[in-house]
Amino acid sequence: MNTQYFHDLVKGRYGRKIAYANVEQITADNIVNVIGNCIGAFYFNKTVIRYLWNYYKGDQPVLYRTKVQNADITNKVSENHAYEIVQFKVGQTYGEPIQLISRKDDDRINNAVDEFNDYLTDANKQEKDIKAGEWQSATGTSFKAVQITNGDIPFRIVAPTPMNTFVIYSRSTEEPLLAIQELKDADGQMYKLCYTDSYECKIVNGEVRDWKLHGFGGIPIVEFPNNHERISDIELVIGLLDAINTMQSNRMDGVEQFVQFWIKFVNCDIDPETFEKMKISHALTVKSNNEQNKSDVDIMTQELNQTECQVAKDDLWDNAQSILAIPTRESQNSGGDTQGAVSLRAGWDFSKTRAKQKDPIIKTSEKRLAKVILNVIRIKDHDLGLTARDFDVQINHSPLDNLYTKTQALDQMLKAGINPRIAVSTCGLWGDAEKVFIQSKPYFDVLYKTVDMVKKENENTKKQEPTS
């Protein structure tokens, strides 16, 4: 239950703690000591992650608010903008499937990359991307893990919760050394499942058990941080979100207090039974006590200024949107605007730029995950013949936006004599521009002649001309 405010929980320590170790390699002899030195960071993060995840799902402090004055009128209204924020951020990055694209002009590599993408599609990777993306945005970090299976697909991708998973990094290289999951066995006994680059084991009651080699070819649990400091998108504006909830609850209190008015009697006495009859008939008859003290009956009301409250509330949400680079849906249209002008004014370009800042972090993690998956496919099925240098990770941010403008740009570049390979990659129409160019090259060769092709044609023409 999120009864306290977030800043009271973290006490200024925003972002998730990163577990670092000072060893170069994890062995059976030092693994218990390394985990013991880092477990405090995990347990601190676990408490904060649980708070943020519950906040994202709607368990917010306003639901536990109390009042001293007029305690009988205590509305608890939660506008769950945290859910809106997380879903928007997840849609930006994972709304389109993440693709692996070839980096080389080689048919064998291109076909192997296509086959690898087919494996990932069959393993429902995008669904796991979305699940991990929700953890990533809401809590500041997330994880994906690879498991070996015996079905038609030789591997399974899962998104374990950050509340039982963490990774320890080398302090000198900042590369991952060890991944740990806290789990329970069939008897309810807690144990830690640990993976290094080459070994796996279980730790039960501080003892190392089943230390053995594994076949993943790397650590099969990969962290996907939201940013380098592991700050969640909710965390950045949680104070503003709490203020919006408090304001909306107080507005409802004001409406209810206006409806539940008090009746003021001046210089007159009314017994409760007579008052109830008067309320039913909607009429009041009172007499003055004397000529000097005239009797009067009045309704005591003071209505909250809803217009001013709405302005203040809108200002809070506008600030939250600015901090998170979320476009506004209420921008004024002056008429005759193009889609590009509307996008600029509403903040969509700024939003995409902010989203792209997270791409390198995700690509690094995706490369680590892909390395493990490739090794599992090689062991359980067949060798695709790919290395991490053969492909890139492509994150597609709304590729169909401004479709007409992009096609115009492509047409103008081709007509101006720009190399078709450069034109295809520059216009922004396709995620895998290299593949599109290779498949389109025979058509480009028909439509557009290169300098070498023109020279060759001229030489052939000269050879065919009769000599005098």
Coordinates of C-alpha atoms in Angstrom, one line a residue, residues 34-225:
V34 CA 30.4 -10.6 -4.0
I35 CA 26.6 -11.1 -3.7
G36 CA 26.8 -10.3 0.0
N37 CA 28.4 -7.0 -0.7
C38 CA 25.8 -6.0 -3.4
I39 CA 22.6 -7.4 -1.9
G40 CA 21.9 -4.2 0.0
A41 CA 21.5 -2.2 -3.3
F42 CA 19.1 -4.9 -4.6
Y43 CA 16.9 -4.8 -1.5
F44 CA 16.8 -1.0 -1.5
N45 CA 15.8 -1.0 -5.2
K46 CA 13.2 -3.7 -4.6
T47 CA 11.2 -1.5 -2.1
V48 CA 11.3 1.5 -4.5
I49 CA 10.4 -0.6 -7.5
R50 CA 7.4 -2.1 -5.8
Y51 CA 6.2 1.4 -4.9
L52 CA 6.5 2.7 -8.4
W53 CA 5.0 -0.4 -10.0
N54 CA 2.0 -0.2 -7.7
Y55 CA 1.7 3.5 -8.4
Y56 CA 1.6 2.8 -12.1
K57 CA -1.2 0.4 -11.5
G58 CA -3.2 3.0 -9.5
D59 CA -2.2 2.6 -5.9
Q60 CA -1.4 6.2 -5.1
P61 CA -1.1 8.2 -1.8
V62 CA -4.3 10.3 -2.5
L63 CA -6.4 7.1 -1.9
Y64 CA -5.2 7.2 1.8
R65 CA -5.6 10.9 2.4
T66 CA -7.2 12.1 5.7
K67 CA -8.7 15.4 6.8
V68 CA -8.9 17.0 10.2
Q69 CA -11.6 19.6 9.3
N70 CA -14.8 18.4 7.7
A71 CA -13.5 14.8 7.9
D72 CA -16.9 13.5 6.8
I73 CA -16.3 15.1 3.3
T74 CA -13.1 13.4 2.1
N75 CA -13.1 12.5 -1.5
K76 CA -10.2 10.4 -2.8
V77 CA -9.8 10.9 -6.6
S78 CA -6.9 9.4 -8.4
E79 CA -6.2 10.5 -12.0
N80 CA -3.8 7.8 -13.1
H81 CA -1.6 9.8 -15.4
A82 CA 1.2 7.5 -14.4
Y83 CA -0.4 4.8 -16.6
E84 CA -0.8 7.3 -19.4
I85 CA 2.9 8.2 -19.2
V86 CA 4.2 4.7 -19.2
Q87 CA 1.9 3.5 -22.0
F88 CA 3.0 6.5 -24.2
K89 CA 6.7 5.8 -23.6
V90 CA 6.4 2.1 -24.2
G91 CA 4.5 2.8 -27.5
Q92 CA 7.2 5.2 -28.6
T93 CA 10.0 2.6 -28.4
Y94 CA 8.2 -0.8 -28.7
G95 CA 5.1 0.1 -30.7
E96 CA 6.8 -1.2 -33.8
P97 CA 8.8 -4.5 -33.6
I98 CA 12.5 -4.0 -33.0
Q99 CA 14.4 -5.4 -36.0
L100 CA 17.8 -6.7 -36.7
I101 CA 19.2 -5.3 -40.0
S102 CA 22.3 -6.3 -42.0
R103 CA 25.3 -4.1 -42.0
K104 CA 26.9 -5.7 -45.1
D105 CA 26.2 -6.0 -48.8
D106 CA 26.3 -9.8 -48.7
D107 CA 23.4 -12.1 -49.6
R108 CA 24.4 -14.8 -47.2
I109 CA 24.4 -12.4 -44.3
N110 CA 21.2 -10.8 -45.4
N111 CA 19.5 -14.1 -45.6
A112 CA 20.9 -15.2 -42.2
V113 CA 19.6 -11.9 -40.6
D114 CA 16.2 -12.5 -42.1
E115 CA 16.1 -16.0 -40.6
F116 CA 17.2 -14.7 -37.2
N117 CA 14.3 -12.1 -37.3
D118 CA 12.0 -15.0 -38.1
Y119 CA 13.2 -16.9 -35.0
L120 CA 12.6 -13.8 -32.9
T121 CA 9.1 -13.4 -34.4
D122 CA 8.3 -17.0 -33.7
A123 CA 9.4 -16.5 -30.1
N124 CA 6.9 -13.6 -29.7
K125 CA 9.7 -11.2 -28.8
Q126 CA 7.7 -8.0 -29.3
E127 CA 5.2 -9.1 -26.7
K128 CA 8.1 -9.6 -24.2
D129 CA 9.6 -6.2 -25.3
I130 CA 6.3 -4.5 -24.4
K131 CA 6.1 -6.3 -21.0
A132 CA 9.7 -5.4 -20.2
G133 CA 9.2 -1.9 -21.5
E134 CA 6.4 -1.3 -19.0
W135 CA 8.8 -2.2 -16.1
Q136 CA 11.5 -0.1 -17.8
S137 CA 9.5 3.0 -18.0
A138 CA 7.5 2.6 -14.7
T139 CA 10.4 1.5 -12.4
G140 CA 13.6 2.7 -14.1
T141 CA 14.9 -0.7 -15.2
S142 CA 13.8 -4.1 -16.6
F143 CA 15.3 -7.4 -17.6
K144 CA 14.9 -10.0 -20.4
A145 CA 16.2 -13.5 -20.1
V146 CA 16.8 -16.4 -22.6
Q147 CA 15.8 -20.0 -21.7
I148 CA 16.6 -23.1 -23.6
T149 CA 13.6 -25.2 -24.8
N150 CA 13.1 -28.4 -26.6
G151 CA 10.3 -27.3 -28.9
D152 CA 10.2 -26.2 -32.5
I153 CA 11.8 -22.9 -31.3
P154 CA 15.0 -23.7 -29.4
F155 CA 14.7 -20.8 -27.0
R156 CA 12.2 -18.8 -25.0
I157 CA 12.4 -15.1 -24.1
V158 CA 11.0 -14.0 -20.8
A159 CA 10.7 -10.7 -18.9
P160 CA 11.5 -11.4 -15.2
T161 CA 10.4 -8.9 -12.7
P162 CA 13.0 -6.4 -11.3
M163 CA 11.7 -7.2 -7.9
N164 CA 13.5 -10.6 -7.9
T165 CA 16.3 -10.0 -10.5
F166 CA 19.4 -7.9 -10.6
V167 CA 22.8 -7.7 -12.3
I168 CA 26.2 -7.0 -10.8
Y169 CA 28.7 -5.0 -12.9
S170 CA 32.4 -4.6 -12.8
R171 CA 33.4 -1.3 -11.3
S172 CA 36.4 -0.9 -13.6
T173 CA 34.8 -2.0 -17.0
E174 CA 31.1 -1.5 -16.2
E175 CA 30.5 -4.8 -18.0
P176 CA 28.0 -7.3 -16.4
L177 CA 29.7 -9.9 -14.2
L178 CA 26.8 -11.8 -12.6
A179 CA 23.0 -12.0 -12.9
I180 CA 21.0 -13.2 -9.9
Q181 CA 17.3 -14.2 -9.5
E182 CA 15.7 -14.7 -6.1
L183 CA 13.4 -17.7 -6.4
K184 CA 11.5 -20.3 -4.3
D185 CA 11.7 -24.1 -4.8
A186 CA 8.7 -26.4 -4.5
D187 CA 9.0 -26.5 -0.8
G188 CA 8.9 -22.7 -0.5
Q189 CA 12.7 -22.4 0.4
M190 CA 14.4 -19.3 -1.0
Y191 CA 17.4 -19.7 -3.2
K192 CA 19.4 -17.5 -5.6
L193 CA 19.9 -18.7 -9.2
C194 CA 23.2 -17.2 -10.5
Y195 CA 24.7 -16.9 -14.0
T196 CA 28.1 -15.7 -15.1
D197 CA 29.4 -15.7 -18.7
S198 CA 30.2 -19.4 -18.5
Y199 CA 28.9 -20.8 -15.2
E200 CA 25.6 -21.2 -13.3
C201 CA 24.9 -22.2 -9.8
K202 CA 22.4 -22.0 -6.9
I203 CA 23.1 -20.4 -3.6
V204 CA 21.0 -21.8 -0.7
N205 CA 21.6 -20.5 2.9
G206 CA 24.9 -19.0 1.8
E207 CA 26.2 -22.2 0.3
V208 CA 27.2 -22.6 -3.4
R209 CA 25.4 -25.6 -5.0
D210 CA 25.5 -27.1 -8.5
W211 CA 28.4 -25.0 -9.9
K212 CA 28.6 -26.0 -13.5
L213 CA 29.1 -24.8 -17.1
H214 CA 26.1 -23.6 -19.1
G215 CA 25.7 -23.4 -22.8
F216 CA 24.4 -19.8 -23.3
G217 CA 27.7 -18.3 -24.4
G218 CA 27.1 -15.3 -22.2
I219 CA 25.0 -14.1 -19.3
P220 CA 21.4 -15.1 -20.3
I221 CA 19.8 -12.4 -18.2
V222 CA 20.2 -8.9 -19.7
E223 CA 19.3 -5.6 -18.0
F224 CA 17.4 -2.9 -20.0
P225 CA 17.8 0.3 -18.0

